[in-house]
GROMACS .gro file of N, CA and C in nm:
model
  486
    1MET      N    1   6.663  -0.565   1.927
    1MET     CA    2   6.699  -0.692   1.983
    1MET      C    3   6.849  -0.716   1.960
    2ASN      N    4   6.908  -0.786   2.056
    2ASN     CA    5   7.048  -0.823   2.041
    2ASN      C    6   7.063  -0.939   1.945
    3GLU      N    7   7.163  -0.931   1.860
    3GLU     CA    8   7.187  -1.043   1.772
    3GLU      C    9   7.291  -1.138   1.838
    4LEU      N   10   7.261  -1.264   1.834
    4LEU     CA   11   7.341  -1.365   1.894
    4LEU      C   12   7.360  -1.484   1.804
    5TYR      N   13   7.470  -1.549   1.815
    5TYR     CA   14   7.490  -1.679   1.744
    5TYR      C   15   7.446  -1.674   1.597
    6GLY      N   16   7.528  -1.619   1.516
    6GLY     CA   17   7.504  -1.625   1.374
    6GLY      C   18   7.388  -1.542   1.323
    7GLY      N   19   7.352  -1.434   1.390
    7GLY     CA   20   7.248  -1.350   1.339
    7GLY      C   21   7.107  -1.375   1.395
    8PHE      N   22   7.088  -1.482   1.466
    8PHE     CA   23   6.955  -1.511   1.526
    8PHE      C   24   6.940  -1.419   1.645
    9THR      N   25   6.818  -1.379   1.674
    9THR     CA   26   6.795  -1.291   1.788
    9THR      C   27   6.735  -1.373   1.903
   10THR      N   28   6.734  -1.312   2.018
   10THR     CA   29   6.681  -1.380   2.136
   10THR      C   30   6.535  -1.426   2.117
   11LYS      N   31   6.462  -1.354   2.037
   11LYS     CA   32   6.317  -1.391   2.012
   11LYS      C   33   6.311  -1.513   1.926
   12GLU      N   34   6.411  -1.536   1.841
   12GLU     CA   35   6.408  -1.650   1.749
   12GLU      C   36   6.457  -1.780   1.809
   13CYS      N   37   6.532  -1.776   1.920
   13CYS     CA   38   6.583  -1.896   1.971
   13CYS      C   39   6.564  -1.900   2.123
   14GLU      N   40   6.474  -1.987   2.167
   14GLU     CA   41   6.443  -1.997   2.312
   14GLU      C   42   6.545  -2.084   2.384
   15TYR      N   43   6.633  -2.152   2.314
   15TYR     CA   44   6.724  -2.243   2.380
   15TYR      C   45   6.865  -2.188   2.403
   16CYS      N   46   6.926  -2.134   2.300
   16CYS     CA   47   7.069  -2.099   2.320
   16CYS      C   48   7.091  -1.950   2.337
   17SER      N   49   6.987  -1.870   2.345
   17SER     CA   50   7.009  -1.725   2.366
   17SER      C   51   7.056  -1.695   2.508
   18ILE      N   52   7.125  -1.584   2.522
   18ILE     CA   53   7.171  -1.542   2.654
   18ILE      C   54   7.058  -1.495   2.741
   19GLU      N   55   6.959  -1.431   2.681
   19GLU     CA   56   6.840  -1.390   2.754
   19GLU      C   57   6.719  -1.466   2.701
   20GLY      N   58   6.624  -1.489   2.785
   20GLY     CA   59   6.502  -1.553   2.741
   20GLY      C   60   6.514  -1.705   2.733
   21PHE      N   61   6.590  -1.766   2.823
   21PHE     CA   62   6.605  -1.910   2.822
   21PHE      C   63   6.474  -1.982   2.830
   22TYR      N   64   6.477  -2.106   2.794
   22TYR     CA   65   6.360  -2.199   2.808
   22TYR      C   66   6.363  -2.250   2.953
   23GLY      N   67   6.284  -2.192   3.036
   23GLY     CA   68   6.283  -2.233   3.175
   23GLY      C   69   6.398  -2.167   3.255
   24GLN      N   70   6.435  -2.229   3.364
   24GLN     CA   71   6.541  -2.170   3.451
   24GLN      C   72   6.669  -2.246   3.433
   25LYS      N   73   6.776  -2.173   3.416
   25LYS     CA   74   6.908  -2.239   3.392
   25LYS      C   75   6.954  -2.310   3.518
   26ILE      N   76   6.991  -2.438   3.502
   26ILE     CA   77   7.045  -2.518   3.613
   26ILE      C   78   7.199  -2.519   3.601
   27LEU      N   79   7.248  -2.542   3.482
   27LEU     CA   80   7.390  -2.557   3.461
   27LEU      C   81   7.429  -2.521   3.319
   28GLU      N   82   7.546  -2.467   3.301
   28GLU     CA   83   7.599  -2.441   3.167
   28GLU      C   84   7.736  -2.501   3.155
   29THR      N   85   7.760  -2.582   3.051
   29THR     CA   86   7.890  -2.639   3.022
   29THR      C   87   7.947  -2.569   2.900
   30GLU      N   88   8.056  -2.622   2.849
   30GLU     CA   89   8.119  -2.555   2.737
   30GLU      C   90   8.023  -2.559   2.616
   31TYR      N   91   7.953  -2.668   2.598
   31TYR     CA   92   7.868  -2.681   2.474
   31TYR      C   93   7.718  -2.682   2.499
   32TRP      N   94   7.675  -2.703   2.623
   32TRP     CA   95   7.533  -2.726   2.649
   32TRP      C   96   7.483  -2.636   2.764
   33ILE      N   97   7.351  -2.614   2.766
   33ILE     CA   98   7.284  -2.544   2.876
   33ILE      C   99   7.172  -2.638   2.922
   34ILE      N  100   7.165  -2.654   3.052
   34ILE     CA  101   7.059  -2.738   3.110
   34ILE      C  102   6.959  -2.647   3.180
   35PHE      N  103   6.828  -2.664   3.146
   35PHE     CA  104   6.723  -2.587   3.202
   35PHE      C  105   6.626  -2.675   3.279
   36LEU      N  106   6.571  -2.625   3.383
   36LEU     CA  107   6.454  -2.682   3.448
   36LEU      C  108   6.333  -2.641   3.366
   37ALA      N  109   6.264  -2.737   3.308
   37ALA     CA  110   6.154  -2.702   3.218
   37ALA      C  111   6.040  -2.633   3.296
   38PRO      N  112   5.970  -2.542   3.231
   38PRO     CA  113   5.860  -2.468   3.295
   38PRO      C  114   5.742  -2.562   3.331
   39SER      N  115   5.724  -2.669   3.256
   39SER     CA  116   5.619  -2.767   3.288
   39SER      C  117   5.678  -2.881   3.367
   40GLN      N  118   5.619  -2.912   3.478
   40GLN     CA  119   5.667  -3.022   3.563
   40GLN      C  120   5.565  -3.131   3.578
   41ARG      N  121   5.497  -3.170   3.470
   41ARG     CA  122   5.407  -3.281   3.473
   41ARG      C  123   5.480  -3.402   3.523
   42TYR      N  124   5.603  -3.422   3.480
   42TYR     CA  125   5.689  -3.528   3.525
   42TYR      C  126   5.799  -3.459   3.608
   43LEU      N  127   5.795  -3.483   3.737
   43LEU     CA  128   5.885  -3.414   3.829
   43LEU      C  129   6.032  -3.425   3.787
   44GLY      N  130   6.099  -3.312   3.772
   44GLY     CA  131   6.238  -3.306   3.735
   44GLY      C  132   6.264  -3.293   3.587
   45THR      N  133   6.163  -3.267   3.510
   45THR     CA  134   6.177  -3.254   3.363
   45THR      C  135   6.266  -3.137   3.337
   46CYS      N  136   6.362  -3.164   3.246
   46CYS     CA  137   6.463  -3.062   3.210
   46CYS      C  138   6.477  -3.060   3.056
   47VAL      N  139   6.546  -2.961   3.006
   47VAL     CA  140   6.586  -2.953   2.867
   47VAL      C  141   6.734  -2.927   2.861
   48VAL      N  142   6.804  -2.999   2.774
   48VAL     CA  143   6.944  -2.981   2.753
   48VAL      C  144   6.960  -2.931   2.614
   49ALA      N  145   7.010  -2.804   2.601
   49ALA     CA  146   7.018  -2.742   2.468
   49ALA      C  147   7.162  -2.712   2.428
   50LEU      N  148   7.195  -2.733   2.303
   50LEU     CA  149   7.323  -2.701   2.248
   50LEU      C  150   7.338  -2.550   2.243
   51LYS      N  151   7.452  -2.500   2.274
   51LYS     CA  152   7.474  -2.353   2.284
   51LYS      C  153   7.503  -2.290   2.150
   52ARG      N  154   7.496  -2.362   2.044
   52ARG     CA  155   7.512  -2.301   1.912
   52ARG      C  156   7.398  -2.348   1.826
   53HIS      N  157   7.370  -2.272   1.719
   53HIS     CA  158   7.265  -2.313   1.629
   53HIS      C  159   7.311  -2.436   1.551
   54CYS      N  160   7.228  -2.539   1.552
   54CYS     CA  161   7.257  -2.663   1.487
   54CYS      C  162   7.126  -2.731   1.455
   55ARG      N  163   7.113  -2.760   1.331
   55ARG     CA  164   6.984  -2.818   1.280
   55ARG      C  165   6.962  -2.964   1.310
   56ASP      N  166   7.066  -3.043   1.288
   56ASP     CA  167   7.051  -3.192   1.294
   56ASP      C  168   7.158  -3.256   1.381
   57LEU      N  169   7.127  -3.371   1.434
   57LEU     CA  170   7.219  -3.443   1.524
   57LEU      C  171   7.348  -3.480   1.448
   58MET      N  172   7.342  -3.504   1.320
   58MET     CA  173   7.460  -3.540   1.245
   58MET      C  174   7.562  -3.427   1.237
   59GLU      N  175   7.520  -3.303   1.273
   59GLU     CA  176   7.610  -3.191   1.271
   59GLU      C  177   7.685  -3.172   1.402
   60LEU      N  178   7.651  -3.251   1.507
   60LEU     CA  179   7.723  -3.241   1.633
   60LEU      C  180   7.863  -3.295   1.613
   61ASN      N  181   7.961  -3.227   1.676
   61ASN     CA  182   8.099  -3.276   1.665
   61ASN      C  183   8.130  -3.369   1.780
   62GLY      N  184   8.246  -3.431   1.779
   62GLY     CA  185   8.284  -3.532   1.879
   62GLY      C  186   8.286  -3.477   2.020
   63GLU      N  187   8.335  -3.353   2.037
   63GLU     CA  188   8.340  -3.292   2.170
   63GLU      C  189   8.202  -3.268   2.226
   64GLU      N  190   8.107  -3.226   2.138
   64GLU     CA  191   7.972  -3.204   2.181
   64GLU      C  192   7.906  -3.333   2.226
   65TRP      N  193   7.926  -3.439   2.150
   65TRP     CA  194   7.870  -3.571   2.186
   65TRP      C  195   7.932  -3.621   2.316
   66GLU      N  196   8.061  -3.607   2.330
   66GLU     CA  197   8.128  -3.653   2.450
   66GLU      C  198   8.078  -3.578   2.575
   67GLU      N  199   8.062  -3.449   2.567
   67GLU     CA  200   8.015  -3.373   2.678
   67GLU      C  201   7.870  -3.406   2.706
   68PHE      N  202   7.791  -3.432   2.603
   68PHE     CA  203   7.652  -3.468   2.625
   68PHE      C  204   7.644  -3.600   2.701
   69GLY      N  205   7.731  -3.694   2.666
   69GLY     CA  206   7.736  -3.823   2.739
   69GLY      C  207   7.761  -3.804   2.890
   70LYS      N  208   7.851  -3.709   2.919
   70LYS     CA  209   7.882  -3.682   3.060
   70LYS      C  210   7.757  -3.617   3.130
   71ILE      N  211   7.691  -3.531   3.056
   71ILE     CA  212   7.572  -3.465   3.110
   71ILE      C  213   7.464  -3.570   3.142
   72VAL      N  214   7.447  -3.668   3.055
   72VAL     CA  215   7.342  -3.771   3.076
   72VAL      C  216   7.374  -3.841   3.209
   73LYS      N  217   7.496  -3.881   3.235
   73LYS     CA  218   7.535  -3.946   3.359
   73LYS      C  219   7.511  -3.861   3.479
   74ILE      N  220   7.548  -3.735   3.470
   74ILE     CA  221   7.532  -3.643   3.583
   74ILE      C  222   7.384  -3.622   3.614
   75MET      N  223   7.300  -3.598   3.514
   75MET     CA  224   7.161  -3.574   3.533
   75MET      C  225   7.088  -3.700   3.591
   76GLU      N  226   7.117  -3.810   3.531
   76GLU     CA  227   7.047  -3.934   3.579
   76GLU      C  228   7.087  -3.966   3.723
   77LYS      N  229   7.214  -3.956   3.756
   77LYS     CA  230   7.259  -3.983   3.893
   77LYS      C  231   7.196  -3.885   3.988
   78ALA      N  232   7.194  -3.757   3.957
   78ALA     CA  233   7.140  -3.653   4.044
   78ALA      C  234   6.991  -3.674   4.066
   79LEU      N  235   6.916  -3.692   3.960
   79LEU     CA  236   6.771  -3.707   3.976
   79LEU      C  237   6.737  -3.837   4.053
   80PHE      N  238   6.811  -3.943   4.024
   80PHE     CA  239   6.785  -4.069   4.094
   80PHE      C  240   6.812  -4.051   4.243
   81ALA      N  241   6.918  -3.975   4.278
   81ALA     CA  242   6.951  -3.955   4.417
   81ALA      C  243   6.839  -3.878   4.492
   82VAL      N  244   6.775  -3.786   4.428
   82VAL     CA  245   6.677  -3.702   4.499
   82VAL      C  246   6.534  -3.757   4.487
   83PHE      N  247   6.495  -3.818   4.378
   83PHE     CA  248   6.355  -3.858   4.358
   83PHE      C  249   6.333  -4.005   4.324
   84LYS      N  250   6.436  -4.080   4.293
   84LYS     CA  251   6.430  -4.223   4.266
   84LYS      C  252   6.329  -4.257   4.151
   85PRO      N  253   6.341  -4.188   4.036
   85PRO     CA  254   6.249  -4.226   3.925
   85PRO      C  255   6.272  -4.372   3.884
   86SER      N  256   6.167  -4.425   3.823
   86SER     CA  257   6.176  -4.566   3.777
   86SER      C  258   6.262  -4.578   3.649
   87LEU      N  259   6.261  -4.474   3.567
   87LEU     CA  260   6.340  -4.473   3.444
   87LEU      C  261   6.352  -4.328   3.396
   88PHE      N  262   6.433  -4.308   3.293
   88PHE     CA  263   6.447  -4.175   3.234
   88PHE      C  264   6.422  -4.183   3.084
   89ASN      N  265   6.339  -4.095   3.036
   89ASN     CA  266   6.320  -4.081   2.892
   89ASN      C  267   6.405  -3.962   2.844
   90TRP      N  268   6.467  -3.980   2.730
   90TRP     CA  269   6.542  -3.874   2.660
   90TRP      C  270   6.481  -3.866   2.518
   91SER      N  271   6.448  -3.746   2.476
   91SER     CA  272   6.395  -3.731   2.343
   91SER      C  273   6.447  -3.605   2.276
   92CYS      N  274   6.462  -3.615   2.145
   92CYS     CA  275   6.512  -3.501   2.067
   92CYS      C  276   6.410  -3.475   1.957
   93PHE      N  277   6.316  -3.390   1.988
   93PHE     CA  278   6.211  -3.352   1.892
   93PHE      C  279   6.237  -3.213   1.837
   94LYS      N  280   6.209  -3.194   1.711
   94LYS     CA  281   6.222  -3.061   1.655
   94LYS      C  282   6.091  -3.024   1.577
   95ASN      N  283   5.988  -3.097   1.601
   95ASN     CA  284   5.864  -3.083   1.528
   95ASN      C  285   5.806  -2.942   1.530
   96ALA      N  286   5.805  -2.881   1.649
   96ALA     CA  287   5.743  -2.749   1.666
   96ALA      C  288   5.810  -2.645   1.574
   97ALA      N  289   5.938  -2.652   1.550
   97ALA     CA  290   6.006  -2.559   1.463
   97ALA      C  291   5.949  -2.559   1.322
   98PHE      N  292   5.902  -2.676   1.279
   98PHE     CA  293   5.853  -2.688   1.139
   98PHE      C  294   5.709  -2.647   1.124
   99ARG      N  295   5.650  -2.596   1.229
   99ARG     CA  296   5.516  -2.541   1.216
   99ARG      C  297   5.518  -2.401   1.159
  100SER      N  298   5.640  -2.344   1.161
  100SER     CA  299   5.653  -2.203   1.104
  100SER      C  300   5.694  -2.215   0.958
  101GLU      N  301   5.672  -2.107   0.888
  101GLU     CA  302   5.703  -2.102   0.743
  101GLU      C  303   5.852  -2.108   0.720
  102ASN      N  304   5.930  -2.047   0.811
  102ASN     CA  305   6.075  -2.046   0.800
  102ASN      C  306   6.137  -2.113   0.924
  103PRO      N  307   6.136  -2.248   0.925
  103PRO     CA  308   6.179  -2.318   1.046
  103PRO      C  309   6.327  -2.302   1.077
  104LYS      N  310   6.356  -2.291   1.205
  104LYS     CA  311   6.494  -2.287   1.256
  104LYS      C  312   6.503  -2.381   1.370
  105PRO      N  313   6.507  -2.514   1.339
  105PRO     CA  314   6.515  -2.613   1.448
  105PRO      C  315   6.647  -2.601   1.525
  106GLU      N  316   6.641  -2.633   1.651
  106GLU     CA  317   6.759  -2.630   1.735
  106GLU      C  318   6.776  -2.766   1.802
  107ILE      N  319   6.899  -2.811   1.816
  107ILE     CA  320   6.923  -2.936   1.883
  107ILE      C  321   6.903  -2.915   2.032
  108HIS      N  322   6.810  -2.989   2.087
  108HIS     CA  323   6.786  -2.988   2.232
  108HIS      C  324   6.724  -3.122   2.267
  109TRP      N  325   6.747  -3.164   2.390
  109TRP     CA  326   6.700  -3.289   2.437
  109TRP      C  327   6.601  -3.265   2.554
  110HIS      N  328   6.495  -3.337   2.557
  110HIS     CA  329   6.400  -3.336   2.669
  110HIS      C  330   6.439  -3.452   2.759
  111PHE      N  331   6.465  -3.421   2.884
  111PHE     CA  332   6.500  -3.518   2.989
  111PHE      C  333   6.377  -3.532   3.077
  112ILE      N  334   6.315  -3.650   3.076
  112ILE     CA  335   6.193  -3.673   3.143
  112ILE      C  336   6.200  -3.788   3.240
  113PRO      N  337   6.215  -3.763   3.367
  113PRO     CA  338   6.213  -3.873   3.465
  113PRO      C  339   6.072  -3.933   3.467
  114ARG      N  340   6.062  -4.063   3.480
  114ARG     CA  341   5.929  -4.131   3.482
  114ARG      C  342   5.919  -4.207   3.613
  115TYR      N  343   5.796  -4.209   3.663
  115TYR     CA  344   5.772  -4.267   3.794
  115TYR      C  345   5.655  -4.369   3.792
  116LYS      N  346   5.688  -4.493   3.832
  116LYS     CA  347   5.589  -4.597   3.837
  116LYS      C  348   5.487  -4.570   3.954
  117VAL      N  349   5.539  -4.513   4.061
  117VAL     CA  350   5.456  -4.479   4.177
  117VAL      C  351   5.455  -4.330   4.197
  118PRO      N  352   5.347  -4.275   4.254
  118PRO     CA  353   5.347  -4.130   4.279
  118PRO      C  354   5.462  -4.087   4.370
  119VAL      N  355   5.507  -3.966   4.350
  119VAL     CA  356   5.616  -3.907   4.430
  119VAL      C  357   5.571  -3.768   4.477
  120LYS      N  358   5.612  -3.732   4.597
  120LYS     CA  359   5.573  -3.606   4.655
  120LYS      C  360   5.696  -3.515   4.663
  121TYR      N  361   5.666  -3.388   4.639
  121TYR     CA  362   5.767  -3.281   4.654
  121TYR      C  363   5.698  -3.158   4.701
  122LYS      N  364   5.743  -3.100   4.812
  122LYS     CA  365   5.688  -2.976   4.867
  122LYS      C  366   5.535  -2.987   4.883
  123GLY      N  367   5.487  -3.101   4.926
  123GLY     CA  368   5.341  -3.118   4.947
  123GLY      C  369   5.264  -3.143   4.819
  124ILE      N  370   5.330  -3.150   4.705
  124ILE     CA  371   5.261  -3.172   4.578
  124ILE      C  372   5.283  -3.320   4.535
  125THR      N  373   5.172  -3.388   4.497
  125THR     CA  374   5.188  -3.523   4.450
  125THR      C  375   5.197  -3.519   4.297
  126PHE      N  376   5.298  -3.594   4.251
  126PHE     CA  377   5.319  -3.608   4.109
  126PHE      C  378   5.292  -3.750   4.070
  127GLU      N  379   5.195  -3.767   3.983
  127GLU     CA  380   5.159  -3.899   3.934
  127GLU      C  381   5.193  -3.910   3.783
  128ASP      N  382   5.221  -4.026   3.738
  128ASP     CA  383   5.257  -4.053   3.602
  128ASP      C  384   5.155  -4.148   3.540
  129PRO      N  385   5.036  -4.099   3.503
  129PRO     CA  386   4.929  -4.186   3.460
  129PRO      C  387   4.962  -4.263   3.329
  130ASP      N  388   5.057  -4.216   3.256
  130ASP     CA  389   5.090  -4.288   3.132
  130ASP      C  390   5.228  -4.356   3.141
  131PHE      N  391   5.266  -4.393   3.266
  131PHE     CA  392   5.393  -4.465   3.283
  131PHE      C  393   5.394  -4.589   3.194
  132GLY      N  394   5.512  -4.610   3.128
  132GLY     CA  395   5.526  -4.721   3.037
  132GLY      C  396   5.486  -4.685   2.895
  133HIS      N  397   5.439  -4.566   2.874
  133HIS     CA  398   5.401  -4.515   2.743
  133HIS      C  399   5.473  -4.384   2.713
  134ILE      N  400   5.459  -4.335   2.590
  134ILE     CA  401   5.523  -4.210   2.550
  134ILE      C  402   5.468  -4.098   2.643
  135PRO      N  403   5.561  -4.012   2.693
  135PRO     CA  404   5.513  -3.899   2.775
  135PRO      C  405   5.419  -3.808   2.696
  136GLN      N  406   5.318  -3.761   2.759
  136GLN     CA  407   5.219  -3.679   2.698
  136GLN      C  408   5.251  -3.531   2.714
  137PRO      N  409   5.228  -3.451   2.610
  137PRO     CA  410   5.263  -3.305   2.619
  137PRO      C  411   5.153  -3.228   2.696
  138VAL      N  412   5.134  -3.262   2.820
  138VAL     CA  413   5.039  -3.195   2.909
  138VAL      C  414   5.119  -3.103   2.997
  139THR      N  415   5.082  -2.975   3.002
  139THR     CA  416   5.149  -2.880   3.085
  139THR      C  417   5.104  -2.887   3.227
  140ARG      N  418   5.200  -2.883   3.320
  140ARG     CA  419   5.166  -2.872   3.461
  140ARG      C  420   5.263  -2.772   3.524
  141GLU      N  421   5.209  -2.660   3.560
  141GLU     CA  422   5.287  -2.558   3.629
  141GLU      C  423   5.273  -2.578   3.780
  142ILE      N  424   5.387  -2.552   3.851
  142ILE     CA  425   5.382  -2.556   3.996
  142ILE      C  426   5.420  -2.414   4.046
  143SER      N  427   5.399  -2.392   4.172
  143SER     CA  428   5.424  -2.257   4.225
  143SER      C  429   5.572  -2.214   4.205
  144SER      N  430   5.592  -2.086   4.199
  144SER     CA  431   5.731  -2.035   4.180
  144SER      C  432   5.818  -2.078   4.299
  145GLU      N  433   5.759  -2.084   4.418
  145GLU     CA  434   5.835  -2.135   4.535
  145GLU      C  435   5.880  -2.277   4.516
  146ALA      N  436   5.791  -2.362   4.469
  146ALA     CA  437   5.828  -2.501   4.445
  146ALA      C  438   5.929  -2.513   4.332
  147MET      N  439   5.914  -2.433   4.225
  147MET     CA  440   6.011  -2.432   4.114
  147MET      C  441   6.149  -2.389   4.161
  148ASP      N  442   6.151  -2.280   4.242
  148ASP     CA  443   6.281  -2.232   4.292
  148ASP      C  444   6.349  -2.339   4.378
  149GLY      N  445   6.271  -2.403   4.461
  149GLY     CA  446   6.329  -2.511   4.548
  149GLY      C  447   6.378  -2.630   4.467
  150LEU      N  448   6.300  -2.663   4.363
  150LEU     CA  449   6.336  -2.775   4.273
  150LEU      C  450   6.465  -2.740   4.201
  151LEU      N  451   6.476  -2.619   4.152
  151LEU     CA  452   6.596  -2.572   4.083
  151LEU      C  453   6.717  -2.583   4.171
  152LYS      N  454   6.707  -2.536   4.294
  152LYS     CA  455   6.819  -2.542   4.388
  152LYS      C  456   6.858  -2.686   4.423
  153LEU      N  457   6.759  -2.767   4.444
  153LEU     CA  458   6.784  -2.907   4.479
  153LEU      C  459   6.854  -2.982   4.367
  154ILE      N  460   6.806  -2.967   4.245
  154ILE     CA  461   6.871  -3.034   4.131
  154ILE      C  462   7.006  -2.980   4.104
  155LYS      N  463   7.020  -2.850   4.110
  155LYS     CA  464   7.152  -2.789   4.083
  155LYS      C  465   7.254  -2.837   4.187
  156SER      N  466   7.214  -2.837   4.315
  156SER     CA  467   7.301  -2.880   4.420
  156SER      C  468   7.345  -3.026   4.403
  157GLU      N  469   7.247  -3.110   4.367
  157GLU     CA  470   7.279  -3.254   4.350
  157GLU      C  471   7.367  -3.273   4.226
  158MET      N  472   7.341  -3.203   4.118
  158MET     CA  473   7.420  -3.218   3.997
  158MET      C  474   7.565  -3.180   4.022
  159ASN      N  475   7.584  -3.074   4.104
  159ASN     CA  476   7.719  -3.024   4.130
  159ASN      C  477   7.804  -3.131   4.201
  160GLN      N  478   7.740  -3.224   4.271
  160GLN     CA  479   7.813  -3.331   4.341
  160GLN      C  480   7.874  -3.431   4.244
  161TYR      N  481   7.819  -3.436   4.119
  161TYR     CA  482   7.865  -3.532   4.020
  161TYR      C  483   7.952  -3.475   3.910
  162ILE      N  484   7.977  -3.345   3.920
  162ILE     CA  485   8.060  -3.281   3.813
  162ILE      C  486   8.206  -3.304   3.845
   0.00000   0.00000   0.00000
Protein backbone atom coordinates (compact mmCIF):
# COMPACT_ATOMS: atom_id res chain seq x y z
CA MET A 1 0.00 0.00 0.00
CA ASN A 2 1.09 3.55 -0.66
CA GLU A 3 1.75 5.65 2.38
CA LEU A 4 0.11 9.04 2.36
CA TYR A 5 -0.30 11.94 4.75
CA GLY A 6 1.81 11.18 7.77
CA GLY A 7 2.13 7.43 7.37
CA PHE A 8 -1.55 6.53 7.01
CA THR A 9 -2.35 4.27 4.10
CA THR A 10 -5.21 4.47 1.63
CA LYS A 11 -6.95 1.62 3.48
CA GLU A 12 -6.85 3.57 6.75
CA CYS A 13 -8.37 6.81 5.47
CA GLU A 14 -11.39 6.84 3.21
CA TYR A 15 -11.56 10.62 3.11
CA CYS A 16 -8.20 12.23 2.34
CA SER A 17 -6.41 9.47 0.44
CA ILE A 18 -5.53 9.93 -3.20
CA GLU A 19 -7.06 6.58 -4.09
CA GLY A 20 -10.18 5.05 -2.59
CA PHE A 21 -12.15 8.22 -1.97
CA TYR A 22 -15.45 8.18 -0.13
CA GLY A 23 -17.83 8.36 -3.07
CA GLN A 24 -17.08 10.26 -6.26
CA LYS A 25 -14.97 13.40 -6.19
CA ILE A 26 -16.87 16.53 -7.20
CA LEU A 27 -14.30 19.20 -6.41
CA GLU A 28 -10.95 19.61 -4.72
CA THR A 29 -9.75 22.87 -3.18
CA GLU A 30 -6.50 23.69 -1.46
CA TYR A 31 -7.66 22.22 1.87
CA TRP A 32 -10.83 20.20 1.19
CA ILE A 33 -12.24 17.49 -1.08
CA ILE A 34 -15.95 17.34 -1.87
CA PHE A 35 -17.48 13.95 -2.65
CA LEU A 36 -20.88 12.88 -3.86
CA ALA A 37 -21.85 10.41 -1.16
CA PRO A 38 -22.54 6.80 -2.25
CA SER A 39 -25.88 6.86 -0.43
CA GLN A 40 -28.45 9.24 -1.85
CA ARG A 41 -31.34 8.80 0.56
CA TYR A 42 -31.38 12.60 0.63
CA LEU A 43 -30.80 13.77 -2.95
CA GLY A 44 -27.52 15.65 -3.29
CA THR A 45 -25.88 14.29 -0.12
CA CYS A 46 -22.16 15.03 -0.13
CA VAL A 47 -19.15 14.78 2.16
CA VAL A 48 -16.58 17.54 2.56
CA ALA A 49 -13.30 16.16 3.89
CA LEU A 50 -10.16 17.89 5.05
CA LYS A 51 -7.15 16.88 2.93
CA ARG A 52 -4.89 16.33 5.92
CA HIS A 53 -5.24 14.12 8.94
CA CYS A 54 -6.89 16.12 11.69
CA ARG A 55 -8.64 14.71 14.72
CA ASP A 56 -10.64 17.64 16.09
CA LEU A 57 -12.24 20.85 14.83
CA MET A 58 -10.11 22.89 17.24
CA GLU A 59 -7.07 21.82 15.18
CA LEU A 60 -8.32 23.51 11.98
CA ASN A 61 -6.37 26.63 11.09
CA GLY A 62 -7.82 29.96 9.95
CA GLU A 63 -7.25 29.28 6.25
CA GLU A 64 -9.04 25.92 6.47
CA TRP A 65 -12.03 27.50 8.24
CA GLU A 66 -12.14 30.36 5.74
CA GLU A 67 -12.09 28.02 2.77
CA PHE A 68 -14.73 25.80 4.39
CA GLY A 69 -16.99 28.85 4.72
CA LYS A 70 -16.64 29.50 0.98
CA ILE A 71 -17.43 25.86 0.23
CA VAL A 72 -20.63 26.06 2.30
CA LYS A 73 -21.85 29.00 0.21
CA ILE A 74 -20.92 27.34 -3.09
CA MET A 75 -22.58 24.04 -2.21
CA GLU A 76 -25.77 25.53 -0.83
CA LYS A 77 -26.19 27.89 -3.81
CA ALA A 78 -25.50 25.10 -6.30
CA LEU A 79 -27.86 22.55 -4.75
CA PHE A 80 -30.58 25.12 -4.26
CA ALA A 81 -30.30 26.11 -7.93
CA VAL A 82 -30.80 22.55 -9.18
CA PHE A 83 -33.13 20.90 -6.63
CA LYS A 84 -34.58 23.65 -4.37
CA PRO A 85 -34.15 21.84 -1.02
CA SER A 86 -36.12 23.25 1.90
CA LEU A 87 -33.01 23.40 4.10
CA PHE A 88 -29.47 22.08 4.45
CA ASN A 89 -28.11 19.99 7.32
CA TRP A 90 -24.38 20.04 8.04
CA SER A 91 -22.95 17.55 10.52
CA CYS A 92 -19.49 16.61 11.69
CA PHE A 93 -19.63 13.15 13.22
CA LYS A 94 -16.63 11.01 14.02
CA ASN A 95 -18.39 8.27 15.97
CA ALA A 96 -17.63 5.43 13.55
CA ALA A 97 -13.88 5.93 13.96
CA PHE A 98 -14.17 5.16 17.67
CA ARG A 99 -15.70 1.75 17.05
CA SER A 100 -12.19 0.49 16.32
CA GLU A 101 -9.59 -0.30 18.94
CA ASN A 102 -7.15 2.24 17.47
CA PRO A 103 -9.38 5.12 16.28
CA LYS A 104 -8.15 7.57 13.66
CA PRO A 105 -10.98 10.10 13.31
CA GLU A 106 -10.90 12.46 10.36
CA ILE A 107 -12.49 15.88 10.07
CA HIS A 108 -15.25 15.64 7.50
CA TRP A 109 -18.67 17.21 7.13
CA HIS A 110 -21.85 15.56 5.93
CA PHE A 111 -23.85 17.91 3.70
CA ILE A 112 -27.46 16.76 3.58
CA PRO A 113 -30.07 18.66 1.58
CA ARG A 114 -33.53 18.19 3.11
CA TYR A 115 -36.83 18.27 1.24
CA LYS A 116 -40.26 19.07 2.65
CA VAL A 117 -41.88 17.78 -0.54
CA PRO A 118 -40.78 14.89 -2.76
CA VAL A 119 -38.35 15.71 -5.55
CA LYS A 120 -37.72 13.78 -8.76
CA TYR A 121 -34.44 13.20 -10.53
CA LYS A 122 -33.95 10.91 -13.55
CA GLY A 123 -37.37 9.36 -12.95
CA ILE A 124 -36.53 8.55 -9.32
CA THR A 125 -38.67 10.03 -6.54
CA PHE A 126 -36.81 11.11 -3.43
CA GLU A 127 -38.91 11.52 -0.31
CA ASP A 128 -37.77 12.77 3.06
CA PRO A 129 -40.02 10.94 5.54
CA ASP A 130 -38.16 12.34 8.54
CA PHE A 131 -38.13 15.97 7.37
CA GLY A 132 -37.81 18.27 10.38
CA HIS A 133 -35.94 15.61 12.35
CA ILE A 134 -32.38 14.31 12.45
CA PRO A 135 -31.44 12.57 9.17
CA GLN A 136 -31.53 8.81 9.51
CA PRO A 137 -28.53 6.67 8.50
CA VAL A 138 -30.48 4.68 5.94
CA THR A 139 -28.58 3.74 2.79
CA ARG A 140 -30.14 4.37 -0.59
CA GLU A 141 -28.15 3.51 -3.67
CA ILE A 142 -29.21 4.72 -7.09
CA SER A 143 -28.08 3.46 -10.48
CA SER A 144 -24.58 4.30 -11.66
CA GLU A 145 -26.14 6.20 -14.57
CA ALA A 146 -28.14 8.37 -12.16
CA MET A 147 -25.06 8.86 -9.92
CA ASP A 148 -22.92 9.88 -12.90
CA GLY A 149 -25.55 12.36 -14.04
CA LEU A 150 -25.92 13.75 -10.52
CA LEU A 151 -22.17 14.13 -10.21
CA LYS A 152 -21.95 16.06 -13.50
CA LEU A 153 -24.94 18.23 -12.64
CA ILE A 154 -23.66 19.22 -9.19
CA LYS A 155 -20.10 19.72 -10.43
CA SER A 156 -21.28 21.93 -13.28
CA GLU A 157 -23.48 24.02 -11.00
CA MET A 158 -20.79 24.38 -8.33
CA ASN A 159 -18.30 25.60 -10.93
CA GLN A 160 -20.61 28.54 -11.64
CA TYR A 161 -20.14 29.80 -8.07
CA ILE A 162 -16.39 29.36 -7.74
